[in-house]
Tab-separated table of C-alpha atoms and ligand atoms in Angstrom:
chain	number	residue	atom	x	y	z
A	23	MET	CA	19.439	35.338	-25.821
A	24	VAL	CA	18.822	35.141	-29.543
A	25	ASP	CA	16.539	32.367	-30.774
A	26	ALA	CA	18.463	30.367	-33.363
A	27	ILE	CA	15.544	28.032	-34.083
A	28	LYS	CA	11.938	28.510	-33.131
A	29	VAL	CA	9.345	25.910	-34.060
A	30	GLU	CA	5.665	26.506	-33.441
A	31	GLY	CA	2.770	24.151	-33.982
A	32	LEU	CA	4.599	21.957	-36.483
A	33	SER	CA	2.614	18.927	-37.644
A	34	TYR	CA	3.416	16.737	-40.614
A	35	SER	CA	1.968	13.648	-42.255
A	36	TYR	CA	3.500	11.861	-45.240
A	37	SER	CA	1.388	11.404	-48.349
A	38	ASP	CA	0.546	7.809	-47.356
A	39	GLY	CA	-1.132	9.153	-44.223
A	40	THR	CA	1.674	8.371	-41.735
A	41	THR	CA	1.740	11.079	-39.112
A	42	ALA	CA	5.360	11.894	-38.308
A	43	LEU	CA	5.027	15.101	-36.287
A	44	GLU	CA	2.196	16.475	-34.172
A	45	ASP	CA	2.183	19.990	-32.841
A	46	VAL	CA	5.926	20.243	-32.210
A	47	ASN	CA	6.977	23.371	-30.332
A	48	LEU	CA	10.547	24.156	-29.340
A	49	THR	CA	13.014	26.995	-29.097
A	50	ILE	CA	16.783	26.668	-29.324
A	51	SER	CA	18.983	29.617	-28.432
A	52	GLU	CA	22.100	30.648	-30.285
A	53	GLY	CA	25.160	28.729	-29.050
A	54	GLU	CA	23.193	25.956	-27.351
A	55	LYS	CA	23.929	22.289	-27.822
A	56	VAL	CA	20.728	20.342	-27.889
A	57	VAL	CA	20.147	16.639	-28.346
A	58	ILE	CA	16.857	15.238	-29.559
A	59	ILE	CA	16.186	11.673	-28.478
A	60	GLY	CA	13.287	9.454	-29.334
A	61	PRO	CA	12.592	5.901	-30.465
A	62	ASN	CA	12.869	4.757	-34.077
A	63	GLY	CA	10.160	6.332	-36.167
A	64	ALA	CA	9.673	9.184	-33.669
A	65	GLY	CA	9.963	11.826	-36.379
A	66	LYS	CA	13.535	13.031	-35.759
A	67	THR	CA	14.665	12.813	-39.371
A	68	THR	CA	11.368	14.250	-40.595
A	69	PHE	CA	11.887	17.171	-38.239
A	70	PHE	CA	15.391	17.764	-39.595
A	71	LEU	CA	14.076	17.729	-43.167
A	72	HIS	CA	11.987	20.729	-42.147
A	73	LEU	CA	15.050	22.554	-40.843
A	74	ASN	CA	16.805	22.588	-44.191
A	75	GLY	CA	13.649	23.192	-46.174
A	76	THR	CA	13.563	19.760	-47.883
A	77	ILE	CA	10.016	19.388	-46.605
A	78	LYS	CA	7.899	22.444	-47.221
A	79	ASN	CA	5.052	22.419	-44.798
A	80	PRO	CA	2.345	24.994	-44.429
A	81	GLN	CA	1.284	23.548	-41.036
A	82	GLY	CA	3.240	25.324	-38.350
A	83	ASN	CA	6.145	27.734	-38.335
A	84	VAL	CA	9.877	27.176	-38.385
A	85	SER	CA	11.942	30.328	-37.889
A	86	VAL	CA	15.692	30.652	-38.091
A	87	PHE	CA	17.135	33.675	-36.296
A	88	GLY	CA	13.696	35.240	-36.338
A	89	ARG	CA	12.937	34.681	-40.019
A	90	PRO	CA	10.379	32.142	-41.249
A	91	ILE	CA	12.281	29.467	-43.148
A	92	SER	CA	9.557	29.348	-45.814
A	93	SER	CA	10.335	32.917	-46.846
A	94	MET	CA	14.094	32.415	-47.100
A	95	ARG	CA	15.976	31.923	-50.349
A	96	ILE	CA	17.834	28.628	-50.487
A	97	GLU	CA	21.246	30.367	-50.432
A	98	ASP	CA	20.300	32.129	-47.192
A	99	ARG	CA	18.832	29.036	-45.692
A	100	ILE	CA	21.863	26.824	-46.209
A	101	HIS	CA	24.079	29.575	-44.899
A	102	GLN	CA	22.072	29.543	-41.669
A	103	VAL	CA	21.370	25.842	-41.137
A	104	GLY	CA	23.534	22.931	-42.269
A	105	VAL	CA	22.105	19.436	-41.962
A	106	VAL	CA	24.353	16.362	-41.923
A	107	PHE	CA	22.325	13.235	-42.596
A	108	GLN	CA	22.934	9.873	-41.043
A	109	ASP	CA	24.133	8.098	-44.159
A	110	PRO	CA	27.022	9.983	-45.775
A	111	ASP	CA	26.218	8.288	-49.090
A	112	ASP	CA	23.047	10.402	-49.194
A	113	GLN	CA	25.156	13.522	-48.977
A	114	LEU	CA	28.144	12.770	-51.188
A	115	PHE	CA	27.593	12.489	-54.915
A	116	MET	CA	30.512	14.199	-56.652
A	117	PRO	CA	33.596	12.556	-58.209
A	118	THR	CA	36.073	14.085	-55.744
A	119	VAL	CA	36.143	15.220	-52.137
A	120	PHE	CA	36.962	18.724	-53.353
A	121	ASP	CA	33.848	18.837	-55.553
A	122	ASP	CA	31.597	17.623	-52.746
A	123	VAL	CA	32.906	20.131	-50.220
A	124	ALA	CA	32.926	22.913	-52.850
A	125	PHE	CA	29.383	22.161	-54.013
A	126	GLY	CA	27.612	24.461	-51.540
A	127	PRO	CA	30.000	27.403	-51.848
A	128	VAL	CA	29.916	27.153	-55.679
A	129	ASN	CA	26.127	27.214	-55.572
A	130	MET	CA	26.223	30.183	-53.244
A	131	GLY	CA	27.945	31.995	-56.138
A	132	LEU	CA	31.244	32.534	-54.331
A	133	ASP	CA	34.358	33.213	-56.415
A	134	GLU	CA	36.943	30.542	-57.057
A	135	GLU	CA	39.438	31.774	-54.513
A	136	GLU	CA	36.834	31.908	-51.746
A	137	VAL	CA	35.549	28.438	-52.696
A	138	GLU	CA	39.077	27.041	-52.430
A	139	ARG	CA	39.621	28.730	-49.099
A	140	ARG	CA	36.373	27.327	-47.730
A	141	VAL	CA	37.159	23.804	-48.898
A	142	TYR	CA	40.615	24.023	-47.352
A	143	VAL	CA	39.297	25.299	-44.009
A	144	ALA	CA	36.427	22.780	-43.868
A	145	LEU	CA	38.721	19.816	-44.596
A	146	LEU	CA	41.217	21.076	-42.034
A	147	LYS	CA	38.461	21.309	-39.408
A	148	VAL	CA	37.409	17.705	-39.937
A	149	GLY	CA	41.007	16.464	-40.044
A	150	LEU	CA	41.048	15.578	-43.747
A	151	GLU	CA	43.506	18.106	-45.120
A	152	GLY	CA	45.043	16.905	-48.370
A	153	PHE	CA	42.027	14.715	-49.220
A	154	GLU	CA	40.801	17.052	-51.993
A	155	LYS	CA	41.533	14.695	-54.885
A	156	ARG	CA	40.271	11.527	-53.220
A	157	VAL	CA	37.163	9.758	-54.449
A	158	PRO	CA	34.445	9.916	-51.746
A	159	HIS	CA	33.073	6.550	-52.767
A	160	ASN	CA	36.372	4.851	-51.866
A	161	LEU	CA	36.797	6.354	-48.413
A	162	SER	CA	36.131	4.556	-45.127
A	163	TYR	CA	32.766	5.115	-43.463
A	164	GLY	CA	34.313	7.379	-40.811
A	165	GLN	CA	36.093	9.440	-43.468
A	166	LYS	CA	32.872	9.746	-45.476
A	167	LYS	CA	31.112	11.051	-42.365
A	168	ARG	CA	33.835	13.686	-42.057
A	169	VAL	CA	33.553	14.701	-45.704
A	170	ALA	CA	29.772	14.970	-45.320
A	171	LEU	CA	30.323	17.254	-42.332
A	172	ALA	CA	32.929	19.279	-44.274
A	173	SER	CA	30.474	19.672	-47.175
A	174	VAL	CA	28.123	21.412	-44.748
A	175	LEU	CA	30.798	23.367	-42.841
A	176	SER	CA	32.029	24.903	-46.104
A	177	MET	CA	28.781	26.886	-46.149
A	178	GLU	CA	29.734	28.295	-42.745
A	179	PRO	CA	26.354	27.585	-41.170
A	180	LYS	CA	25.390	29.176	-37.872
A	181	VAL	CA	23.354	26.142	-36.888
A	182	LEU	CA	24.602	22.604	-37.405
A	183	VAL	CA	22.111	19.755	-37.382
A	184	LEU	CA	23.391	16.168	-37.213
A	185	ASP	CA	21.289	13.046	-37.587
A	186	GLU	CA	22.787	10.140	-35.600
A	187	PRO	CA	26.392	11.343	-36.000
A	188	THR	CA	27.993	8.571	-33.931
A	189	ALA	CA	26.088	5.590	-35.370
A	190	ASN	CA	28.249	2.865	-36.939
A	191	LEU	CA	31.573	4.458	-36.060
A	192	ASP	CA	34.374	2.520	-34.401
A	193	PRO	CA	35.253	3.715	-30.848
A	194	LYS	CA	38.175	5.921	-31.903
A	195	SER	CA	36.289	7.528	-34.824
A	196	ARG	CA	33.300	7.995	-32.540
A	197	ALA	CA	35.355	9.739	-29.843
A	198	ASP	CA	37.057	11.954	-32.447
A	199	PHE	CA	33.739	12.855	-34.050
A	200	ILE	CA	32.225	13.767	-30.674
A	201	ASP	CA	35.230	16.017	-29.900
A	202	LEU	CA	34.960	17.599	-33.311
A	203	ILE	CA	31.275	18.448	-32.917
A	204	ASN	CA	31.897	19.729	-29.418
A	205	ASP	CA	34.717	21.986	-30.653
A	206	LEU	CA	32.457	23.404	-33.360
A	207	ASN	CA	29.975	24.328	-30.656
A	208	GLU	CA	32.320	25.535	-27.950
A	209	ARG	CA	35.133	27.075	-29.990
A	210	ASP	CA	33.330	28.285	-33.091
A	211	GLY	CA	30.032	29.146	-31.410
A	212	ILE	CA	27.956	27.036	-33.804
A	213	THR	CA	24.571	26.037	-32.397
A	214	THR	CA	24.359	22.230	-32.588
A	215	ILE	CA	21.207	20.137	-32.762
A	216	ILE	CA	21.752	16.405	-32.752
A	217	ALA	CA	19.494	13.386	-32.975
A	218	MET	CA	21.010	10.266	-31.477
A	219	HIS	CA	20.567	7.076	-29.485
A	220	ASP	CA	24.083	7.083	-28.140
A	221	VAL	CA	23.310	7.816	-24.479
A	222	ASN	CA	26.940	7.604	-23.446
A	223	ALA	CA	27.844	10.426	-25.836
A	224	LEU	CA	24.765	12.465	-25.022
A	225	PRO	CA	26.000	14.256	-21.880
A	226	VAL	CA	28.992	15.634	-23.802
A	227	LEU	CA	26.891	16.856	-26.703
A	228	ALA	CA	23.879	18.220	-24.854
A	229	ASN	CA	23.242	20.943	-22.356
A	230	ARG	CA	19.576	20.382	-23.022
A	231	VAL	CA	17.556	17.426	-24.264
A	232	TYR	CA	14.214	17.168	-25.995
A	233	VAL	CA	12.411	13.846	-26.085
A	234	LEU	CA	10.486	13.597	-29.333
A	235	ASN	CA	7.873	10.972	-29.977
A	236	ARG	CA	5.827	12.602	-32.690
A	237	ARG	CA	5.298	15.347	-30.126
A	238	ILE	CA	7.776	16.826	-27.716
A	239	VAL	CA	7.078	14.666	-24.672
A	240	ALA	CA	9.768	16.052	-22.365
A	241	GLU	CA	12.495	18.651	-22.121
A	242	GLY	CA	15.277	19.000	-19.569
A	243	SER	CA	18.937	18.592	-18.687
A	244	PRO	CA	20.503	15.182	-19.445
A	245	ARG	CA	20.395	14.394	-15.711
A	246	GLU	CA	16.705	15.242	-15.454
A	247	ILE	CA	15.827	13.160	-18.484
A	248	PHE	CA	17.901	10.125	-17.413
A	249	SER	CA	16.395	10.236	-13.931
A	250	ASP	CA	12.874	9.801	-15.270
A	251	TRP	CA	12.656	6.011	-15.650
A	252	GLU	CA	9.074	5.996	-16.749
A	253	LEU	CA	9.764	8.546	-19.468
A	254	LEU	CA	12.693	6.477	-20.727
A	255	ARG	CA	10.804	3.228	-20.709
A	256	THR	CA	7.676	4.483	-22.418
A	257	ASN	CA	9.811	6.037	-25.143
A	258	SER	CA	12.195	3.064	-25.607
A	259	LEU	CA	15.162	5.051	-24.339
A	260	GLU	CA	17.882	4.241	-21.846
A	261	ALA	CA	20.240	5.896	-19.395
A	262	PRO	CA	24.052	5.570	-19.551
A	263	ASP	CA	25.279	2.330	-17.941
A	264	VAL	CA	27.404	4.187	-15.409
A	265	PHE	CA	24.308	6.140	-14.295
A	266	LYS	CA	22.404	2.881	-13.791
A	267	LEU	CA	25.327	1.316	-11.942
A	268	PHE	CA	25.357	4.168	-9.433
A	269	LYS	CA	21.627	3.728	-8.922
A	270	VAL	CA	22.460	0.141	-7.973
A	271	LEU	CA	25.247	1.309	-5.643
A	272	ASN	CA	22.709	3.603	-3.963
A	273	CYS	CA	20.661	0.509	-3.116
A	274	PHE	CA	23.728	-0.945	-1.382
A	275	GLY	CA	23.928	2.140	0.806
A	276	TYR	CA	26.355	4.249	-1.204
A	277	SER	CA	25.083	7.803	-1.226
A	278	SER	CA	26.320	10.497	-3.548
A	279	ASP	CA	24.819	13.898	-4.262
A	280	ASP	CA	24.912	13.330	-7.985
A	281	LEU	CA	24.747	10.333	-10.248
A	282	PRO	CA	27.459	10.346	-12.894
A	283	LEU	CA	26.572	10.658	-16.573
A	284	SER	CA	29.990	9.622	-17.812
A	285	PHE	CA	32.886	7.397	-16.837
A	286	ASP	CA	35.019	10.445	-15.974
A	287	GLU	CA	32.311	11.832	-13.728
A	288	ALA	CA	32.009	8.461	-11.999
A	289	VAL	CA	35.719	8.497	-11.188
A	290	GLN	CA	35.463	12.058	-9.827
A	291	ILE	CA	32.445	11.263	-7.661
A	292	LEU	CA	34.020	8.080	-6.289
A	293	THR	CA	37.291	9.861	-5.560
A	294	LYS	CA	35.478	12.662	-3.735
A	295	THR	CA	33.446	10.248	-1.641
A	296	ILE	CA	36.437	8.104	-0.696
A	297	GLU	CA	38.554	11.148	0.180
A	298	GLY	CA	35.749	12.512	2.332
A	299	LYS	CA	35.200	9.220	4.164
A	300	GLU	CA	38.752	8.490	5.287
A	301	GLY	CA	39.430	6.236	2.387
A	302	HIS	CA	36.364	4.045	2.710
A	303	ILE	CA	33.115	3.378	0.972
A	304	HIS	CA	30.726	1.484	3.140
A	305	LEU	CA	28.308	-0.825	1.324
A	306	HIS	CA	25.751	-3.033	2.974
A	307	ILE	CA	22.866	-5.368	2.306
A	308	HIS	CA	19.814	-4.846	4.455
A	309	GLU	CA	16.435	-6.423	4.182
A	310	HIS	CA	15.107	-3.571	2.047
A	311	THR	CA	18.121	-3.707	-0.309
A	312	HIS	CA	16.712	-6.565	-2.391
A	313	LYS	CA	13.449	-4.776	-2.932
A	314	GLU	CA	15.167	-1.497	-3.894
A	315	LEU	CA	17.536	-3.343	-6.192
A	316	SER	CA	14.738	-5.153	-7.896
A	317	ASP	CA	12.865	-1.851	-8.380
A	318	VAL	CA	15.890	-0.203	-9.980
A	319	ILE	CA	16.611	-3.095	-12.319
A	320	HIS	CA	12.935	-3.435	-13.092
A	321	SER	CA	12.522	0.224	-13.944
A	322	TYR	CA	15.267	0.193	-16.545
A	323	ASN	CA	14.244	-3.053	-18.139
A	324	HIS	CA	12.514	-2.758	-21.477
A	325	HIS	CA	11.267	-6.343	-21.288
A	326	ARG	CA	9.349	-6.004	-18.072
A	327	ASP	CA	5.943	-6.104	-19.738
A	328	LYS	CA	6.812	-9.506	-21.167
A	329	GLY	CA	7.267	-11.002	-17.730
A	330	ASN	CA	11.010	-11.652	-18.036
A	331	ILE	CA	11.711	-10.264	-14.596
A	332	LYS	CA	11.663	-12.775	-11.815
B	404	ADP	N1	9.069	8.997	-47.046
B	404	ADP	C1	8.218	8.549	-46.135
B	404	ADP	N2	6.972	8.157	-46.489
B	404	ADP	C2	6.085	7.713	-45.572
B	404	ADP	N3	6.365	7.615	-44.259
B	404	ADP	C3	7.595	7.979	-43.855
B	404	ADP	C4	8.595	8.453	-44.764
B	404	ADP	N4	9.705	8.748	-44.061
B	404	ADP	C5	9.423	8.462	-42.779
B	404	ADP	N5	8.161	7.991	-42.643
B	404	ADP	C6	7.475	7.607	-41.402
B	404	ADP	O1	7.387	8.749	-40.572
B	404	ADP	C7	7.630	8.421	-39.211
B	404	ADP	C8	8.823	9.197	-38.706
B	404	ADP	O2	9.994	8.720	-39.350
B	404	ADP	P1	11.418	9.373	-39.140
B	404	ADP	O3	11.305	10.851	-39.227
B	404	ADP	O4	12.360	8.720	-40.080
B	404	ADP	O5	11.724	8.955	-37.625
B	404	ADP	P2	13.132	8.813	-36.855
B	404	ADP	O6	14.153	9.574	-37.623
B	404	ADP	O7	12.862	9.374	-35.499
B	404	ADP	O8	13.439	7.350	-36.771
B	404	ADP	C9	7.797	6.897	-39.182
B	404	ADP	O9	6.560	6.341	-38.864
B	404	ADP	C10	8.230	6.556	-40.590
B	404	ADP	O10	7.818	5.266	-40.916
B	405	MG	MG1	16.008	8.977	-38.329
């Protein structure tokens, strides 16, 4: 497998002395979809600023498809890695949607016809065809997010990096945006690297997860990461509600091979169990149930150090 991104020994402190990253090492293969989770201030955005060369850092190596990012010309770099920041207002600054989406291709020196083609294709991909003449400033937040994504897609990057893509979107926009990112990965083969807190969206957008808290503190499948209560708690993270609910059902005697990561998976698992048990699920309360239940609830509770648990 080809390494799309390889990071070795990356440390970074801001000029005021704040250490944001300490000896970060990770490798992401071409075509993977990776989610990076970590509490606020964990260094996720700082890490992404390294991936598009905004922060130039002599400490550590970042390579893209085998080439050190520090030695790449900006035109090559943006063609390889596109970063979509959390706030679309940081990304959109031109008078029209066309100009914003065309900005990268124009700066890559492409001819007018190719620029127009790229803008058309990028807007089509994000579902904003015909929006060329609109003023970015006047669009809804969800539409701005799409234009910001289009302004990166128009450079046809091989790696797409998204910082908190689902934050502040309404449920329908969120679901559409998740599908869109997933399509870019699965249909177009773009490697996707996403930072987010949205644990319910995570299983769809990740085949692998890194937990970042200045350093990489864990790596694994979504199921492995969500099963590690202590890891989640010490890093101010959480598991999907449906996953926690099934942990609770386990305490009441319901056994399933897997715990679901999504609502759809929960329905499948329940259906399978009921079909296999002649249409019944047997739940019970034994003496040990209360203790197990309290342990489960306790382990997921971020307030437990404050003595809120009875
Ligand atoms: N421009 C900056 N100057 C000084 N410190 C910063 C700056 N940007 C971020 N930081 C600090 O660096 C750390 C990592 O921040 P950030 O990368 O934004 O984390 P995250 O995206 O995971 O929330 C935090 O402690 C934050 O306060
Ligand atoms: Mg951030």
